[in-house]
CSV table of C-alpha atoms in Angstrom, one decimal:
chain,number,residue,atom,x,y,z
A,37,UNK,CA,-18.2,-3.2,37.8
A,38,UNK,CA,-18.4,-5.8,35.0
A,39,UNK,CA,-21.5,-3.4,32.8
A,40,UNK,CA,-19.6,-1.1,30.9
A,41,UNK,CA,-15.8,-0.4,30.1
A,42,UNK,CA,-14.1,3.2,31.6
A,43,UNK,CA,-10.5,4.1,31.9
A,44,UNK,CA,-11.1,3.8,35.8
A,45,UNK,CA,-11.7,0.1,35.3
A,46,UNK,CA,-8.8,-0.2,32.5
A,47,UNK,CA,-6.8,1.5,35.8
A,48,UNK,CA,-8.1,-0.7,38.3
A,49,UNK,CA,-6.6,-3.9,36.5
A,50,UNK,CA,-3.2,-2.4,35.9
A,51,UNK,CA,-2.9,-2.4,39.7
A,52,UNK,CA,-4.2,-5.9,40.1
A,53,UNK,CA,-2.4,-7.5,37.3
A,54,UNK,CA,0.9,-6.0,38.2
A,55,UNK,CA,2.7,-8.4,39.7
A,56,UNK,CA,1.0,-11.4,37.7
A,57,UNK,CA,1.5,-10.7,33.8
A,58,UNK,CA,4.9,-9.7,32.6
A,59,UNK,CA,5.4,-5.9,31.3
A,60,UNK,CA,6.4,-6.5,28.0
A,61,UNK,CA,9.4,-4.4,26.5
A,62,UNK,CA,8.9,-1.9,23.9
A,63,UNK,CA,11.4,-2.3,21.1
A,64,UNK,CA,13.0,-0.1,18.4
A,65,UNK,CA,14.5,-0.4,15.5
A,66,UNK,CA,16.4,2.4,13.5
A,67,UNK,CA,16.0,0.3,10.3
A,68,UNK,CA,12.2,0.6,10.6
A,69,UNK,CA,12.1,4.1,11.6
A,70,UNK,CA,14.2,4.7,8.7
A,71,UNK,CA,11.9,2.8,6.1
A,72,UNK,CA,8.4,4.5,7.6
A,73,UNK,CA,9.7,7.8,8.1
A,74,UNK,CA,8.6,7.8,11.8
A,75,UNK,CA,9.6,6.4,15.3
A,76,UNK,CA,8.1,3.3,15.9
A,77,UNK,CA,8.1,1.7,19.2
A,78,UNK,CA,6.9,-2.4,19.4
A,79,UNK,CA,5.4,-3.6,22.3
A,80,UNK,CA,6.1,-6.9,22.7
A,81,UNK,CA,2.9,-9.0,24.1
A,82,UNK,CA,4.4,-11.9,22.1
A,83,UNK,CA,6.7,-11.8,25.4
A,84,UNK,CA,3.9,-12.0,27.5
A,85,UNK,CA,3.3,-15.4,29.6
A,86,UNK,CA,1.0,-17.7,27.2
A,87,UNK,CA,3.2,-16.1,24.6
A,88,UNK,CA,-0.2,-13.2,23.8
A,89,UNK,CA,-1.9,-10.8,25.1
A,90,UNK,CA,-4.6,-12.9,26.2
A,91,UNK,CA,-3.2,-13.7,29.4
A,92,UNK,CA,-4.5,-9.9,30.8
A,93,UNK,CA,-8.1,-10.5,30.2
A,94,UNK,CA,-7.9,-13.8,31.2
A,95,UNK,CA,-6.7,-13.0,34.4
A,96,UNK,CA,-8.4,-10.1,35.3
A,97,UNK,CA,-12.1,-11.7,34.5
A,98,UNK,CA,-11.1,-15.1,36.6
A,99,UNK,CA,-9.8,-12.8,39.7
A,100,UNK,CA,-13.5,-10.8,39.2
A,101,UNK,CA,-15.0,-14.5,40.0
A,102,UNK,CA,-16.4,-15.3,43.2
A,103,UNK,CA,-15.4,-18.0,45.3
A,104,UNK,CA,-19.3,-20.0,44.4
A,105,UNK,CA,-18.5,-18.8,40.6
A,106,UNK,CA,-15.0,-20.6,40.5
A,107,UNK,CA,-16.0,-23.5,42.3
A,108,UNK,CA,-18.6,-23.8,39.3
A,109,UNK,CA,-15.0,-24.0,36.7
A,110,UNK,CA,-14.9,-21.5,33.9
A,111,UNK,CA,-15.5,-22.4,30.3
A,112,UNK,CA,-14.3,-20.6,26.9
A,113,UNK,CA,-14.0,-20.8,22.9
A,114,UNK,CA,-10.9,-19.6,21.4
A,115,UNK,CA,-8.7,-19.6,18.3
A,116,UNK,CA,-5.9,-20.7,20.6
A,117,UNK,CA,-4.3,-17.8,22.8
A,118,UNK,CA,-7.3,-17.0,24.9
A,119,UNK,CA,-7.4,-20.9,25.2
A,120,UNK,CA,-3.9,-20.6,26.5
A,121,UNK,CA,-4.9,-17.4,28.9
A,122,UNK,CA,-7.5,-18.9,30.1
A,123,UNK,CA,-6.2,-22.2,31.0
A,124,UNK,CA,-3.2,-20.8,32.5
A,125,UNK,CA,-5.2,-18.3,34.7
A,126,UNK,CA,-7.3,-20.7,35.9
A,127,UNK,CA,-4.4,-23.0,36.7
A,128,UNK,CA,-3.0,-20.3,38.9
A,129,UNK,CA,-6.2,-19.8,40.5
A,130,UNK,CA,-7.1,-23.3,41.2
A,131,UNK,CA,-10.2,-22.9,39.0
A,132,UNK,CA,-11.4,-26.1,36.6
A,133,UNK,CA,-11.2,-24.9,32.4
A,134,UNK,CA,-12.9,-26.2,29.8
A,135,UNK,CA,-11.6,-25.4,26.3
A,136,UNK,CA,-14.0,-25.6,23.2
A,137,UNK,CA,-11.3,-25.2,20.2
A,138,UNK,CA,-11.7,-25.6,16.6
A,139,UNK,CA,-10.8,-28.8,14.5
A,140,UNK,CA,-7.8,-27.3,12.7
A,141,UNK,CA,-6.5,-25.6,15.7
A,142,UNK,CA,-3.0,-25.9,15.3
A,143,UNK,CA,-1.5,-28.6,17.5
A,144,UNK,CA,1.3,-26.9,19.2
A,145,UNK,CA,-1.7,-24.8,20.4
A,146,UNK,CA,-3.8,-27.5,21.6
A,147,UNK,CA,-1.2,-29.0,23.3
A,148,UNK,CA,0.1,-25.8,25.3
A,149,UNK,CA,-3.3,-25.2,26.1
A,150,UNK,CA,-3.1,-28.9,27.5
A,151,UNK,CA,0.0,-28.5,29.4
A,152,UNK,CA,-1.6,-26.0,31.3
A,153,UNK,CA,-4.6,-28.8,32.5
A,154,UNK,CA,-7.0,-27.5,30.9
A,155,UNK,CA,-10.2,-29.8,29.5
A,156,UNK,CA,-9.6,-29.6,25.4
A,157,UNK,CA,-12.8,-30.4,23.5
A,158,UNK,CA,-12.0,-30.0,19.3
A,159,UNK,CA,-14.8,-29.4,17.4
A,160,UNK,CA,-16.5,-27.3,14.6
A,161,UNK,CA,-14.6,-26.3,11.4
A,162,UNK,CA,-14.3,-22.5,12.4
A,163,UNK,CA,-14.3,-20.5,15.6
A,164,UNK,CA,-18.3,-19.7,15.6
A,165,UNK,CA,-19.0,-23.7,15.8
A,166,UNK,CA,-16.5,-24.2,18.7
A,167,UNK,CA,-18.2,-21.1,20.2
A,168,UNK,CA,-22.1,-22.2,19.6
A,169,UNK,CA,-21.2,-25.9,21.3
A,170,UNK,CA,-19.8,-24.4,24.1
A,171,UNK,CA,-22.6,-21.9,24.8
A,172,UNK,CA,-24.4,-25.6,24.9
A,173,UNK,CA,-22.2,-27.1,27.5
A,174,UNK,CA,-22.1,-24.0,29.3
A,175,UNK,CA,-25.9,-24.6,29.6
A,176,UNK,CA,-25.5,-27.5,31.2
A,177,UNK,CA,-22.4,-27.4,33.5
A,178,UNK,CA,-23.4,-23.8,35.0
A,179,UNK,CA,-19.8,-23.2,34.7
A,180,UNK,CA,-18.9,-19.1,34.0
A,181,UNK,CA,-18.1,-18.0,30.4
A,182,UNK,CA,-14.7,-16.2,29.1
A,183,UNK,CA,-15.5,-14.7,26.3
A,184,UNK,CA,-12.4,-13.9,24.2
A,185,UNK,CA,-13.4,-10.5,23.7
A,186,UNK,CA,-17.4,-9.6,23.8
A,187,UNK,CA,-16.6,-9.1,27.8
A,188,UNK,CA,-15.8,-5.7,29.8
A,189,UNK,CA,-13.7,-7.1,32.6
A,190,UNK,CA,-11.9,-9.0,29.5
A,191,UNK,CA,-11.2,-5.6,27.4
A,192,UNK,CA,-10.1,-4.0,30.7
A,193,UNK,CA,-7.4,-6.5,30.9
A,194,UNK,CA,-6.7,-6.0,27.8
A,195,UNK,CA,-6.4,-2.7,27.8
A,196,UNK,CA,-3.8,-2.7,30.6
A,197,UNK,CA,-1.2,-3.0,27.4
A,198,UNK,CA,-2.1,1.0,26.4
A,199,UNK,CA,-1.1,2.2,30.0
A,200,UNK,CA,2.0,0.2,29.8
A,201,UNK,CA,2.7,1.6,26.5
A,202,UNK,CA,2.1,5.3,27.7
A,203,UNK,CA,4.3,5.1,30.9
A,204,UNK,CA,7.3,3.4,28.7
A,205,UNK,CA,6.4,6.3,26.2
A,206,UNK,CA,4.8,8.9,26.9
A,207,UNK,CA,5.4,10.8,23.4
A,208,UNK,CA,3.3,8.1,21.6
A,209,UNK,CA,0.6,10.2,19.2
A,210,UNK,CA,-0.9,6.9,17.6
A,211,UNK,CA,-1.4,3.1,18.7
A,212,UNK,CA,-1.6,0.7,15.7
A,213,UNK,CA,-3.3,-2.5,16.6
A,214,UNK,CA,-4.7,-6.3,15.1
A,215,UNK,CA,-8.8,-6.4,15.7
A,216,UNK,CA,-9.9,-9.9,15.2
A,217,UNK,CA,-13.4,-9.8,17.6
A,218,UNK,CA,-12.5,-6.0,18.7
A,219,UNK,CA,-11.4,-6.8,22.9
A,220,UNK,CA,-8.2,-5.9,22.7
A,221,UNK,CA,-8.6,-2.6,20.7
A,222,UNK,CA,-11.9,-1.7,22.7
A,223,UNK,CA,-9.3,-1.8,25.8
A,224,UNK,CA,-6.6,0.1,24.6
A,225,UNK,CA,-8.8,2.9,23.0
A,226,UNK,CA,-10.4,3.6,26.0
A,227,UNK,CA,-7.4,3.2,28.4
A,228,UNK,CA,-5.5,5.6,25.5
A,229,UNK,CA,-7.9,8.4,25.4
A,230,UNK,CA,-8.2,8.0,29.2
A,231,UNK,CA,-4.9,8.9,29.6
A,232,UNK,CA,-3.9,11.3,26.8
A,233,UNK,CA,-7.4,12.0,24.4
A,234,UNK,CA,-5.9,13.3,21.8
A,235,UNK,CA,-4.1,10.1,20.7
A,236,UNK,CA,-5.1,8.2,18.2
A,237,UNK,CA,-6.1,4.4,17.4
A,238,UNK,CA,-5.8,2.9,14.2
A,239,UNK,CA,-6.7,-0.5,14.2
A,240,UNK,CA,-5.9,-3.8,11.6
A,241,UNK,CA,-7.7,-6.8,9.9
A,242,UNK,CA,-6.8,-9.2,7.6
A,243,UNK,CA,-8.5,-8.9,4.2
A,244,UNK,CA,-9.6,-12.3,4.5
A,245,UNK,CA,-11.7,-11.6,7.7
A,246,UNK,CA,-12.6,-8.4,7.6
A,247,UNK,CA,-15.8,-8.0,9.4
A,248,UNK,CA,-15.1,-5.5,11.9
A,249,UNK,CA,-13.9,-3.4,9.0
A,250,UNK,CA,-17.1,-3.3,7.2
A,251,UNK,CA,-19.5,-3.0,9.9
A,252,UNK,CA,-17.6,0.1,11.2
A,253,UNK,CA,-17.4,1.4,7.7
A,254,UNK,CA,-21.1,0.6,6.4
A,255,UNK,CA,-22.9,1.5,9.8
A,256,UNK,CA,-24.2,-1.8,10.1
A,257,UNK,CA,-23.3,-5.0,11.8
A,258,UNK,CA,-21.7,-6.7,8.8
A,259,UNK,CA,-21.5,-11.4,9.7
A,260,UNK,CA,-19.2,-12.8,7.1
A,261,UNK,CA,-20.3,-16.2,5.7
A,262,UNK,CA,-16.5,-17.8,5.7
A,263,UNK,CA,-12.8,-16.0,7.0
A,264,UNK,CA,-10.3,-17.0,5.3
A,265,UNK,CA,-6.2,-15.9,6.5
A,266,UNK,CA,-3.0,-17.4,7.7
A,267,UNK,CA,-3.9,-14.9,11.0
A,268,UNK,CA,-5.9,-17.5,12.7
A,269,UNK,CA,-6.1,-15.1,16.0
A,270,UNK,CA,-8.2,-12.6,14.2
A,271,UNK,CA,-9.9,-14.9,11.7
A,272,UNK,CA,-13.6,-13.4,13.1
A,273,UNK,CA,-16.5,-14.0,11.2
A,274,UNK,CA,-18.6,-11.4,13.2
A,275,UNK,CA,-17.9,-8.4,15.3
A,276,UNK,CA,-18.6,-8.3,19.0
A,277,UNK,CA,-22.5,-6.8,20.3
A,278,UNK,CA,-20.3,-5.1,23.3
A,279,UNK,CA,-17.1,-4.3,21.4
A,280,UNK,CA,-18.4,-2.5,17.9
A,281,UNK,CA,-19.9,-0.1,19.6
A,282,UNK,CA,-16.9,0.8,21.5
A,283,UNK,CA,-15.1,0.5,18.9
A,284,UNK,CA,-16.8,2.9,16.7
A,285,UNK,CA,-16.7,5.9,19.5
A,286,UNK,CA,-13.6,5.5,20.3
A,287,UNK,CA,-11.3,4.4,17.0
A,288,UNK,CA,-10.2,6.5,14.6
A,289,UNK,CA,-9.4,4.3,10.8
A,290,UNK,CA,-9.1,0.6,10.9
A,291,UNK,CA,-7.2,-0.7,7.8
A,292,UNK,CA,-6.8,-3.9,6.1
A,293,UNK,CA,-3.9,-6.0,5.4
A,294,UNK,CA,-3.3,-9.0,2.5
A,295,UNK,CA,-1.9,-12.4,3.9
A,296,UNK,CA,1.3,-11.2,1.6
A,297,UNK,CA,1.6,-8.1,3.6
A,298,UNK,CA,1.4,-10.6,7.1
A,299,UNK,CA,3.8,-13.5,6.2
A,300,UNK,CA,6.3,-10.3,4.8
A,301,UNK,CA,5.7,-8.5,8.4
A,302,UNK,CA,6.6,-11.8,9.9
A,303,UNK,CA,9.8,-12.8,7.9
A,304,UNK,CA,10.7,-8.9,8.5
A,305,UNK,CA,10.8,-9.2,12.3
A,306,UNK,CA,12.3,-12.3,12.2
A,307,UNK,CA,15.3,-11.8,10.0
A,308,UNK,CA,15.6,-7.7,11.2
A,309,UNK,CA,14.4,-7.7,15.2
A,310,UNK,CA,15.0,-11.6,16.0
A,311,UNK,CA,11.2,-11.7,17.0
A,312,UNK,CA,8.7,-14.5,16.1
A,313,UNK,CA,5.7,-13.4,15.8
A,314,UNK,CA,2.2,-15.5,14.8
A,315,UNK,CA,0.1,-13.8,11.8
A,316,UNK,CA,-2.5,-11.8,14.0
A,317,UNK,CA,0.6,-10.2,15.9
A,318,UNK,CA,2.1,-9.1,13.0
A,319,UNK,CA,-1.1,-7.6,11.5
A,320,UNK,CA,-0.6,-4.6,12.6
A,321,UNK,CA,3.8,-4.2,11.4
A,322,UNK,CA,2.2,-5.2,8.3
A,323,UNK,CA,-0.1,-2.1,8.0
A,324,UNK,CA,2.9,0.1,9.1
A,325,UNK,CA,4.7,-1.1,6.0
A,326,UNK,CA,1.7,-0.8,3.8
A,327,UNK,CA,-0.2,2.2,4.8
A,328,UNK,CA,2.7,4.4,6.0
A,329,UNK,CA,2.4,7.5,3.7
A,330,UNK,CA,-1.2,7.8,5.0
A,331,UNK,CA,-0.7,7.5,9.1
A,332,UNK,CA,0.1,10.9,10.0
A,333,UNK,CA,2.2,10.3,13.6
A,334,UNK,CA,5.3,11.1,14.7
A,335,UNK,CA,5.5,8.5,17.3
A,336,UNK,CA,3.8,5.2,16.7
A,337,UNK,CA,2.9,2.3,18.9
A,338,UNK,CA,2.4,-0.9,17.3
A,339,UNK,CA,1.0,-4.0,19.8
A,340,UNK,CA,2.8,-7.4,18.7
A,341,UNK,CA,-0.3,-9.1,19.9
A,342,UNK,CA,0.9,-12.9,20.0
A,343,UNK,CA,4.2,-15.1,19.1
A,344,UNK,CA,1.8,-18.4,19.2
A,345,UNK,CA,3.7,-19.2,15.4
A,346,UNK,CA,2.9,-23.2,14.5
A,347,UNK,CA,6.5,-23.4,13.2
A,348,UNK,CA,5.7,-26.4,10.8
A,349,UNK,CA,3.8,-23.1,8.6
A,350,UNK,CA,6.9,-20.9,8.4
A,351,UNK,CA,7.9,-22.8,4.8
A,352,UNK,CA,4.5,-21.5,3.4
A,353,UNK,CA,4.9,-18.2,5.1
A,354,UNK,CA,8.3,-17.5,3.4
A,355,UNK,CA,6.7,-18.2,0.3
A,356,UNK,CA,3.8,-15.6,0.5
A,357,UNK,CA,6.5,-13.5,2.1
A,358,UNK,CA,8.7,-13.8,-1.1
A,359,UNK,CA,5.4,-12.7,-3.6
A,360,UNK,CA,5.6,-9.5,-2.3
A,361,UNK,CA,8.8,-7.8,-2.3
A,362,UNK,CA,10.1,-7.1,0.6
A,363,UNK,CA,9.6,-4.0,2.6
A,364,UNK,CA,13.2,-3.0,2.7
């Protein structure tokens, strides 16, 4: 079952995850609808267990493991949310988890992951270095690798979001989704088009981490030398080998947003909808405000992917948001 991604696979994942994950709410906002001239539905995965959608993919993947594989433990590298998802899923199933994180991962994310009982290794300057180190360790220990995005089981788990959204609001004609390595949008695109093949899927990347955007439009795999964005959850230097072909086939468009636009979306949602989002979680909303004239949609779904914001960065975010005129 692990060798490709299909709508059936996501549907299977939905059945397995239903008793375990939160069926997160969809919220609407009259103010937002008025500003952008569309009916907008926010899928609040910032209210998922562990504060982000990553719990879905990590749990589905872990549940596919044989007893023998579980005994070897699981290992991964993560910018933060996947770490918490894997740690919590592993704890639930009694599996030992080892998680590699970049040295400058926000301390709130490191602490939260530790609290779920995982062993943490802080190493490297970015996700890429932590990832390389985790692969070395995996070779030594034989633990099962749970990749944050480039794994069909992980993508299928994330794709359950789309099936939930379409049950909660069946008029959706378009879904806006943040992209880092592409696991979330791959799952969502395949699942959504399985339910309704006319639905449009639009991805969003941070301008300072636009590897998938560049690869999608240049027709070749672009690897960035460096990434720079407040949305550390989507600061990925290179598209997944498995996600990129799926995105090319199923995703209709990819947009980029600036850090100021992301910051502004965070402040907007906090003020108007009393909800906290992290940078990556705000990217799709930032795109909604920045690009709404070009998005042809009457009923638009927006994935709010996570809410694990390091509160100490709030002043900086407010300052950045002020540089951009408030959407309202």
